[in-house]
Coordinates of C-alpha atoms and ligand atoms in Angstrom, one line a residue:
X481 CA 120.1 131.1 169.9
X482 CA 123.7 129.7 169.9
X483 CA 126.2 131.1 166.8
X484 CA 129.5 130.0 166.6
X485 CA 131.8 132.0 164.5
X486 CA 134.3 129.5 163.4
X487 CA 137.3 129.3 161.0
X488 CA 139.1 126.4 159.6
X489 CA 142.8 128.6 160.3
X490 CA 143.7 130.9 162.6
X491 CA 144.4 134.8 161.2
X492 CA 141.5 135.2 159.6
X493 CA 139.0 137.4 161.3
X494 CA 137.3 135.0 163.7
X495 CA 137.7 137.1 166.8
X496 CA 137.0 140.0 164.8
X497 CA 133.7 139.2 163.8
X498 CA 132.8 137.5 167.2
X499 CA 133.6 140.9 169.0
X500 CA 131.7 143.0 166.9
X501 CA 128.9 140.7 166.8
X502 CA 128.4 140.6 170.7
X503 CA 128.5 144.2 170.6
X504 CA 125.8 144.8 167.8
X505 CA 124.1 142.1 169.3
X506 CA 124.3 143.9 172.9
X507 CA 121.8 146.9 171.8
X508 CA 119.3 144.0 171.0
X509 CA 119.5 142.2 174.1
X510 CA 120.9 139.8 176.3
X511 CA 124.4 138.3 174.7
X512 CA 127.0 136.3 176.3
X513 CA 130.3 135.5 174.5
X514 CA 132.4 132.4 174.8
X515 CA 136.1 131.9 173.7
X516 CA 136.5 129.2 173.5
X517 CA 139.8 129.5 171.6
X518 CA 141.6 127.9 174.8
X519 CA 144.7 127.9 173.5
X520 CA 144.6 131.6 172.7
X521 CA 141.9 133.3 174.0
X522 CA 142.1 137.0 172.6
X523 CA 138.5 138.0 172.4
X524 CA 138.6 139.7 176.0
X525 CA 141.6 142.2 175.0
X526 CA 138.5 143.8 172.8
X527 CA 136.0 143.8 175.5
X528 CA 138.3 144.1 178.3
X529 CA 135.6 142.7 180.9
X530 CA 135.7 142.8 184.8
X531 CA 136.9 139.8 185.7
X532 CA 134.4 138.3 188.2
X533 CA 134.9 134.9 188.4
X534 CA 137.9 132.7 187.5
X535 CA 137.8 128.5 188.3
X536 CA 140.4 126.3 187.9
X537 CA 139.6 123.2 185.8
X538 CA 141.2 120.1 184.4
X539 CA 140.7 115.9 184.9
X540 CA 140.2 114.0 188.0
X541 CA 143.2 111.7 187.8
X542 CA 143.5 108.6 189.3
X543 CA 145.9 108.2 192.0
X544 CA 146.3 104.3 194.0
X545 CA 146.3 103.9 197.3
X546 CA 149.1 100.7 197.2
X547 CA 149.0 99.7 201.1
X548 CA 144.8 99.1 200.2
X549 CA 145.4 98.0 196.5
X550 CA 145.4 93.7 195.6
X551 CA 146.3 94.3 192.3
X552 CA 143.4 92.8 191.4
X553 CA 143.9 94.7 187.5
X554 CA 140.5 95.3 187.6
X555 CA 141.0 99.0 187.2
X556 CA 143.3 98.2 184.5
X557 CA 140.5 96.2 182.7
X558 CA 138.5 98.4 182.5
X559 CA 140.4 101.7 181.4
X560 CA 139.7 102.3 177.3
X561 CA 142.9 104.1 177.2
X562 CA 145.8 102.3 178.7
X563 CA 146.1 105.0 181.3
X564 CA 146.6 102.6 184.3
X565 CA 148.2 99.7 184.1
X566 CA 148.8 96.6 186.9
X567 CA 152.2 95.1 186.6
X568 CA 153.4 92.6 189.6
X569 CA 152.8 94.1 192.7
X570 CA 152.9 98.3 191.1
X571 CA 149.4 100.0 189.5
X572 CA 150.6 102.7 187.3
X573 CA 149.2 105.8 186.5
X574 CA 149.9 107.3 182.8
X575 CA 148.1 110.4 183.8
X576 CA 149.3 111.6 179.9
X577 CA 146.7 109.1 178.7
X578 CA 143.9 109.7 181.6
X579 CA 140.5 111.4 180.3
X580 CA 139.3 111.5 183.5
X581 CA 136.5 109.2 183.2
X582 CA 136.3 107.6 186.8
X583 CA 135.4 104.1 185.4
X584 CA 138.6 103.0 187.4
X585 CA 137.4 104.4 190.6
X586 CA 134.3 103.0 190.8
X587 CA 135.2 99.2 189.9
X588 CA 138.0 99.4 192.6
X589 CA 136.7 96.2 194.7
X590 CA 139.0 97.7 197.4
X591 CA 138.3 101.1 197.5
X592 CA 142.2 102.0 196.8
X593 CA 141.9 104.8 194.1
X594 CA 141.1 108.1 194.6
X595 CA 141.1 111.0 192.2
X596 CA 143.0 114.6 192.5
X597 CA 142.5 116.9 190.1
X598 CA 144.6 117.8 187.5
X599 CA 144.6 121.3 187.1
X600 CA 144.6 122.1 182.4
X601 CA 143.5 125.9 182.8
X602 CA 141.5 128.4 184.0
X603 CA 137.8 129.8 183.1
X604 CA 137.6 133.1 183.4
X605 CA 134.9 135.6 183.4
X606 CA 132.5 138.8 184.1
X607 CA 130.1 141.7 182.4
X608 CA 132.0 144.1 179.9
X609 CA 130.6 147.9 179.6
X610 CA 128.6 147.1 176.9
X611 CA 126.6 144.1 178.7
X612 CA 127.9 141.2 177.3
X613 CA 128.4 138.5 180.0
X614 CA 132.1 137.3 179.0
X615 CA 133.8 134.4 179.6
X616 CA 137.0 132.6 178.1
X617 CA 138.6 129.4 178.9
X618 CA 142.8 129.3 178.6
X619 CA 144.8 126.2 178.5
X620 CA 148.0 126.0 180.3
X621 CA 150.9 126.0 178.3
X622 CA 152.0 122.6 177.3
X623 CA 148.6 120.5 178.4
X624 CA 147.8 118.2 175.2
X625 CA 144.2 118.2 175.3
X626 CA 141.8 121.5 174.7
X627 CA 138.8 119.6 174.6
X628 CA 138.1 119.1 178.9
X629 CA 138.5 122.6 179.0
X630 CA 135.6 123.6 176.8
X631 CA 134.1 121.1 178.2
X632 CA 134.1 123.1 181.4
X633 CA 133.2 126.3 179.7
X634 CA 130.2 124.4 178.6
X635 CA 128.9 124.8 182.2
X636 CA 130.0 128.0 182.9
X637 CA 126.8 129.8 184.6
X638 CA 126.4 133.5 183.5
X639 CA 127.9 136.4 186.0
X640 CA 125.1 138.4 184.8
X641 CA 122.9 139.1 181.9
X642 CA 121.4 142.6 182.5
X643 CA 120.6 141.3 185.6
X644 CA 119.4 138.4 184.8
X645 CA 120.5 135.3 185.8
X646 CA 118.8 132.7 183.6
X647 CA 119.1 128.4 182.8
X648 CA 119.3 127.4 179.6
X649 CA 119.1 123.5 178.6
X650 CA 122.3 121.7 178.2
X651 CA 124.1 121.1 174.7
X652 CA 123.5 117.5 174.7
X653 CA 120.1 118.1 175.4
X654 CA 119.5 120.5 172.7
X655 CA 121.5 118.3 170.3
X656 CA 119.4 115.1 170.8
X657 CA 116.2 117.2 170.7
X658 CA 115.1 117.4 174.1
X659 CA 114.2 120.4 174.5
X660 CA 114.0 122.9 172.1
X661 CA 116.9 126.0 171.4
X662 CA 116.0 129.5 173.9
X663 CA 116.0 132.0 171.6
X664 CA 115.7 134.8 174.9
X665 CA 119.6 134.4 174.9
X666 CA 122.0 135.3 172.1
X667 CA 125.2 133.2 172.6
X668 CA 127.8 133.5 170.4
X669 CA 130.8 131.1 170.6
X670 CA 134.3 132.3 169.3
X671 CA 135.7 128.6 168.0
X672 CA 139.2 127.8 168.1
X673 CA 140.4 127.7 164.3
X674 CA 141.1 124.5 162.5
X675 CA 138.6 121.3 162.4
X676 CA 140.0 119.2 164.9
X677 CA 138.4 117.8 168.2
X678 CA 138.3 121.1 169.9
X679 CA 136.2 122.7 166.8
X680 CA 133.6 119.7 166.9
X681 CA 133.2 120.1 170.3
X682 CA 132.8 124.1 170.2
X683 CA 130.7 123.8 167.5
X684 CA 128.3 120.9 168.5
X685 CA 125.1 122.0 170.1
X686 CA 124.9 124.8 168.2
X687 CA 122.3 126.7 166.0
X688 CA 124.5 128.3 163.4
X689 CA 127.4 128.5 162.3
X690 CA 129.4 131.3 161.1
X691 CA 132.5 130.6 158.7
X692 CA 134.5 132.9 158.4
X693 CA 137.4 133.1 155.4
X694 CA 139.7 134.9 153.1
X695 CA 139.4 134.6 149.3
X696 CA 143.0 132.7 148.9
X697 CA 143.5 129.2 147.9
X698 CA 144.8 128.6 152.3
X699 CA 141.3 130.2 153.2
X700 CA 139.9 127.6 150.7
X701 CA 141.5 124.8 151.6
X702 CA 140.9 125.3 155.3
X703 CA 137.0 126.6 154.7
X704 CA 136.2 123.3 152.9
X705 CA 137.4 121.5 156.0
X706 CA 135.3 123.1 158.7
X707 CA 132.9 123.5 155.9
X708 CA 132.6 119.4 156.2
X709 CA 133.1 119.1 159.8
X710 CA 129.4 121.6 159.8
X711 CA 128.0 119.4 157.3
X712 CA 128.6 116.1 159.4
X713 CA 126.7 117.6 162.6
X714 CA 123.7 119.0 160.0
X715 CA 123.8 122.7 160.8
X716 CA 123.6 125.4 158.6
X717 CA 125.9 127.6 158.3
X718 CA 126.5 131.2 156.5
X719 CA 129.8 132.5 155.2
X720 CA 132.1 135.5 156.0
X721 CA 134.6 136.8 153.4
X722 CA 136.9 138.8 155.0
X723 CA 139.9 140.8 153.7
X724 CA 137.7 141.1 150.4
X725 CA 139.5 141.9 147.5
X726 CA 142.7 139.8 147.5
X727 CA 143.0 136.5 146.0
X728 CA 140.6 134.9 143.6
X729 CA 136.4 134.4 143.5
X730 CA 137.2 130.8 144.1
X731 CA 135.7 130.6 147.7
X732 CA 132.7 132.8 145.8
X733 CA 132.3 129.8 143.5
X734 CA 132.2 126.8 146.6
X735 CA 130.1 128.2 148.0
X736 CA 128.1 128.6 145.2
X737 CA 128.4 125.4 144.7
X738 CA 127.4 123.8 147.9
X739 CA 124.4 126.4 148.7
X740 CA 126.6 128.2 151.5
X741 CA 125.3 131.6 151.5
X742 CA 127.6 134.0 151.4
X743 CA 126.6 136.5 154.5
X744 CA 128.8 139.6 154.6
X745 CA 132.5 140.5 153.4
X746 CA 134.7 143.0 155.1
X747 CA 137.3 144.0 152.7
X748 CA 140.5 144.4 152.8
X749 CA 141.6 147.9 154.6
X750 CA 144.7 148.5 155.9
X751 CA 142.6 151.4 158.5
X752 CA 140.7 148.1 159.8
X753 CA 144.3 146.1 160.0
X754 CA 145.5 148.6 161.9
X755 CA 143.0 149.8 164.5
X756 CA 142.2 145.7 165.3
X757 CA 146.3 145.6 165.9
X758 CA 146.1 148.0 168.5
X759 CA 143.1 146.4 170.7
X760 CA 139.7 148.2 168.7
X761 CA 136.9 146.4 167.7
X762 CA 135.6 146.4 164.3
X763 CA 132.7 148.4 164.9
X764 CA 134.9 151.2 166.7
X765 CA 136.8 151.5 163.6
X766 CA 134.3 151.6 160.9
X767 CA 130.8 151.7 162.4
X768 CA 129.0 151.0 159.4
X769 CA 129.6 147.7 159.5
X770 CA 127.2 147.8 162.7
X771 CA 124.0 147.7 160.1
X772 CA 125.9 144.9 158.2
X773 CA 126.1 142.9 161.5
X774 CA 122.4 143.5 162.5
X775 CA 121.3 142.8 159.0
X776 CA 123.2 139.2 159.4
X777 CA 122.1 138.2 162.8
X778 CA 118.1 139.0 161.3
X779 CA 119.3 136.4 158.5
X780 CA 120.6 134.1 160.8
X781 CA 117.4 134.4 163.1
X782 CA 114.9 133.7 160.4
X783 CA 117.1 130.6 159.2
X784 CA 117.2 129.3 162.9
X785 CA 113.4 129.9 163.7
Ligands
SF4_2220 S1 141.0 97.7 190.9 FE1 141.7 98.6 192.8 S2 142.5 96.9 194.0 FE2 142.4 96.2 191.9 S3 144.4 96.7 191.0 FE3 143.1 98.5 190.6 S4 143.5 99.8 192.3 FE4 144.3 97.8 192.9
SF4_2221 S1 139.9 107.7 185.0 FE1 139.2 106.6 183.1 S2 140.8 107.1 181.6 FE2 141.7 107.6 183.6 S3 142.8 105.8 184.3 FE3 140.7 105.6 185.1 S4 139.5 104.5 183.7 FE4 141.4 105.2 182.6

């Protein structure tokens, strides 16, 4: 089974509730968790995790060999985005506009192109103390696109899932109906926030996802977007209220109205503000909220099967 715990800003909880739900999850069974918040990865300062394996990742770029090259443009005919171009006797690479696709490189009559890669960030990963198999992809500062990354985290095999090392179908697989969800592995996906290209991509594939939100007219706004982005791919999806108590009941009354149950709410406590501040998980600070998490993840399995 594959949650993702999604938010349509950052700040509101997302990590928080992905941390304490791998742990909860952990006295069940096997659980991996992915951050795939590239561009600010924070669920492994909770978990602290050995590091066991770390790969470099990015696009294969294009790169032309001009003594072999006829500047036929053939490459440049075939490239959806611009990225290379054949002007006189110069093929240009706009590596900023590249995704990587290899079309180029394999219509080359001559055999002139090669590819190098590109290096965007790094996946990183390993077991924590609890037995969560960890894993986190980071973006390096200034790269423009988030998506190849997850992408690449996607693929990541496990280190080790109580010893276990197990395959699992891929997403696209799952997604057209191939083959059918493996419910012997909980993987729980921490999304990054907003409900742009990197969310879809996160989120699709999935079984469930988890929204979680503040009762303020920004959590509103921003819940109703990712809210729609869920409802496009056709998964169900639960909501988390968290910081209860502030704001309004409007977030109460959307979902309400659009049949989003309403799963748990953490309220507002300055005790939980603090202790997640200084690197503790929700469930070391108030470890009552570990029967909340286990009574959601039972909801969320009988919804999935
Ligand atoms: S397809 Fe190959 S030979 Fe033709 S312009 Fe591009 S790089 Fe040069
Ligand atoms: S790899 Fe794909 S996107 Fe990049 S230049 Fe070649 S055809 Fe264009």
């Amino acid at each position: 089974m594959r949650i993702v715990v999604a938010s349509g800003k950052g700040g509101t909880g997302k990590t928080t509730v992905a941390t304490s739900l791998a742990l909860v999850a952990a006295e069940l069974g096997a659980v991996r968790l992915m951050d795939r918040d590239v561009e600010a990865p924070n669920a492994g300062l909770f978990l602290d995790p050995v590091w066991e394996k770390r790969k470099e990742v990015g696009l294969l770029i294009p790169q032309v060999d001009e003594a072999t090259c006829t500047f036929c443009g053939k490459c440049a005919e075939v490239c959806q985005f611009h990225a290379i171009a054949v002007i006189g006797k110069k093929t240009l690479v706009f590596p900023e506009l590249c995704h990587g696709c290899g079309s180029c490189t394999l219509v080359c009559p001559e055999g002139a192109i090669s590819e190098k890669l590109d290096v965007m960030g790094v996946l990183a990963g390993g077991p924590t103390a609890h037995g969560i198999d960890f894993a986190q992809g980071e973006m390096n500062i200034g790269e423009p696109m988030a998506v190849p990354i997850i992408r690449e985290l996607k693929k990541w095999e496990p280190v080790s899932l109580r010893g276990t090392k197990q395959s699992q179908p891929m997403e696209d697989e799952i997604a057209s109906g191939k083959n059918a969800p493996r419910n012997d592995i909980l993987e729980i996906r921490d999304a990054p926030p907003g409900a742009s290209c990197p969310v879809v991509e996160s989120i699709r594939g999935a079984d469930f996802v988890l929204l979680v939100t503040e009762p303020t007219p920004f959590g509103l706004h921003d819940l109703k977007q990712v809210a729609g982005v869920v409802k496009e791919l056709g998964l169900p999806a639960g909501v988390i209220v968290n910081r209860d108590g502030i704001g309004d009941n409007a977030v109460q009354d959307y979902c309400d109205d659009n049949d989003i149950p309403i799963l748990m709410r953490i309220p507002m406590d300055r005790q939980v503000a603090e202790g997640i501040a200084q690197g503790h998980t929700l469930v070391e600070i108030r470890p009552e909220f570990g029967l909340a998490l286990r009574d959601m993840l039972e909801q969320i399995a009988q919804r999935v099967a």
